[in-house]
Amino acid sequence: MVIPIVLGLGLFSLLVAFMYARQVANVKIEDGASSPDEVKRLKEISEAIAEGAMAFLRREYTVLGGFMLAFALIILLVIKDAHNASLPFGAYSAISFLIGAGISIVSGYIGMRIATIGNVRTAAAARISLAQSFSIAFRSGAVMGFGLTGLAVLGLMLVYMGFDFFLPAEVHNRDLVIMEILSGFGLGGSSVALFGRVGGGIYTKAADVGADLVGKVEAGIPEDDPRNPAVIADNVGDNVGDIAGMGADLFGSVAESTCAAMVIGATAFASVPGDMKQAALLFPLAISGVGIIASFISLFFARPQVENKVENALKAVLVISTLLMLGMVYPLTMQMVPKEFSLTMGGTMYTNMGVFYSVAAGLISGLLIGLITEYYTSHRYGPVRSVADASKTGAATNIIYGLALGYNSAVLPMILIGVTVVIGYNFAGMYGIAMAAIGMLGTIAVGLTIDAYGPVSDNAGGIAEMAEMGKEIRTRTDALDAAGNTTAAIGKGFAIGSAALTSLALTSAFLTRANITNVNILDSDVMFGLMIGAALPFAFSAMTMKSVGLAALAMIEEVRRQFRTIPGLLEGKARADYAKCVEISTAASIKQMIAPGLLVILSPLFIGFLGGVEMLAGVLIGSLIVGVMLAISMANSGGAWDNAKKYIETGQLGGKGSDTHKAAVVGDTVGDPFKDTSGPALNILIKLMAIISLVFVPFFMR
């Protein structure tokens, strides 16, 4: 019964996504328009954003397509199963890899498509009411949230069923082999996510930095002003980085954490008889399926009627979905997980109640990490306001305070992650750690909904400004954007926390598969690995930030050139060449994403082959600890600088155009690659290195 139920829940998730997509697409841009010219401007702007976004995706996925085929060939040639010499293990893993990569690409495309449809309709709906505008943006996000979750659940289940059908019954440790093959699915999803995050982050920040520094600081024109040549590229970048990139990132987390739990579960439940065994093996997928129901129910509680209630409505959805999930997980765990099990023959016995505690710990810590992130990144609280106050004495003090805030903000989330690991390990061993990761990602559908809502509402504000829809409309879209900016920061905190647990679960699965029971940190190989692992997040961050800088330089020069050479542009009498800026961001991001991506992919392969699995274990642990701390601090510093600027723009401390505001804009510009490129991409670094290590264990142990 487990398989049809999980398949049904996956299909239900896709049905929800389709339903909301139809509702968004059916909104008429013409309703309530002040004039035909306004409608014409709206269509022109939205089409330009959609065209730029799809052009980027086509070029990025063309490059990625060649890479994925090459990487699949490597998997095919080098990975073999030592216990089943005649089994085409590499071929099966390569197929699994390509399916995971393909679904990740489809997920990114769906998210991008609905975002570019929903943004202009969110702006148009703002003519009617705030509630109507919010509903369109939120439903657009729900298409991404439920579409991606449904594809992840269905994809994993169908791949499992396929290999379960084709693998001969006499295969040694058949269930474990299937789960190890399934790890290729997670590798494919995470590989696409890496390039999506890095490439999208470079794209959006090159455009954003160019638009801010030349437009707002040098030319003194407002944000999203149609006179700014980089404004369309900036709006395209919101979708490229925060929709496609974030979607692929969290798709990878779901796939990877599920694969890790199933690999460990195949060992833990090897002696469980009959149907109970299959239920236990598929329990991680069932958790994700139940999360779809909890997420769907929670959506009905998001109904803000006034501007200052939007953020509270979004947070309420997060809290309600977590509570619903807790209530649903308990009976599911009691039903599907054996009362007692052991991870090794004659080892410590664990209980299904311990598994429930592990899942619950992941759920609660994910919510708490999100709320802590909000505290450090929302201008409703003291930390961000202190950064804004520091802007009164210039950009230097703004940056100093923002860095200090980021470092401080990493402490509590790391403690929470540590507590979660302790709970998971003590109650259910390595399987408990993996299930804690599954728990944190249990409400991923609603988490992605809220996260995708942010860029849609941000785009809507930009479109309203460029189409000159009026002050009242912009006030409503600004309220939606302000709430989305805070929830985006919450989403980044959640993504980092889930990445930490997912990476630890994958590392546990790697150790299990490599037959390593203990990692001796005093061993010279392990110690060397720890140091290399600690260095890699810094090397990766340096490369991605420099890439943003190189791309931004080209954008800045182009914006300056257009201001100089196009007569009447600054006076609003001429049209900017938006397409040129879009092309610069696209070309630069595609070129600059390759080197950081290769660093992440090749490092574990070289270290595992040359140094062995013990050294590689050290690398994974070192990169995990340092990478998570660095990711949290960078993401929160960037979010704080952004919201400090927005706080000043509400009329505080001199308001827009003041020296304080100009200082805050500089801080926000510094923070852009922190929060939207390097910080989020570190999530994928720690996950991708771990799952590469897991998939290539047979190669390292030859």
XYZ file of C-alpha atoms in Angstrom, residues 375-405 636-656 658-668:
63
model
C 15.359 38.400 13.913
C 18.754 39.182 12.417
C 17.506 40.306 8.998
C 14.178 42.098 9.543
C 14.203 45.851 10.146
C 11.464 45.380 12.738
C 14.164 44.295 15.196
C 17.208 45.866 16.797
C 20.117 44.213 14.879
C 19.144 45.598 11.474
C 18.199 48.992 12.894
C 21.661 49.219 14.442
C 23.129 48.673 10.960
C 20.868 51.439 9.645
C 21.944 53.768 12.477
C 25.596 53.032 11.648
C 24.959 54.392 8.146
C 24.722 57.905 9.618
C 28.535 57.978 9.808
C 29.088 56.522 6.349
C 29.365 53.296 4.364
C 32.383 52.030 6.338
C 30.537 51.814 9.660
C 27.505 50.331 7.901
C 29.690 47.517 6.555
C 31.456 46.965 9.904
C 28.139 46.605 11.740
C 26.748 44.320 9.020
C 29.724 41.977 9.197
C 29.505 41.826 12.990
C 25.791 41.024 12.754
C 22.455 37.222 7.144
C 24.960 40.064 6.658
C 23.623 40.549 3.142
C 20.018 40.402 4.301
C 20.707 42.895 7.104
C 22.375 45.383 4.748
C 19.446 45.081 2.330
C 16.788 45.616 4.982
C 18.740 48.434 6.657
C 18.530 50.251 3.323
C 14.795 49.501 3.066
C 14.278 50.743 6.644
C 15.835 54.082 5.720
C 13.686 54.187 2.567
C 10.548 54.104 4.739
C 11.453 57.649 5.816
C 13.713 56.871 8.787
C 17.108 58.525 9.371
C 16.687 60.988 6.519
C 14.904 58.767 4.009
C 15.656 58.282 0.318
C 20.019 61.339 2.117
C 23.684 60.701 2.872
C 22.570 57.981 5.269
C 20.632 56.319 2.472
C 23.588 56.517 0.073
C 25.809 54.834 2.677
C 23.210 52.097 3.136
C 23.030 51.569 -0.643
C 26.785 50.923 -0.685
C 26.386 48.397 2.146
C 23.507 46.735 0.318
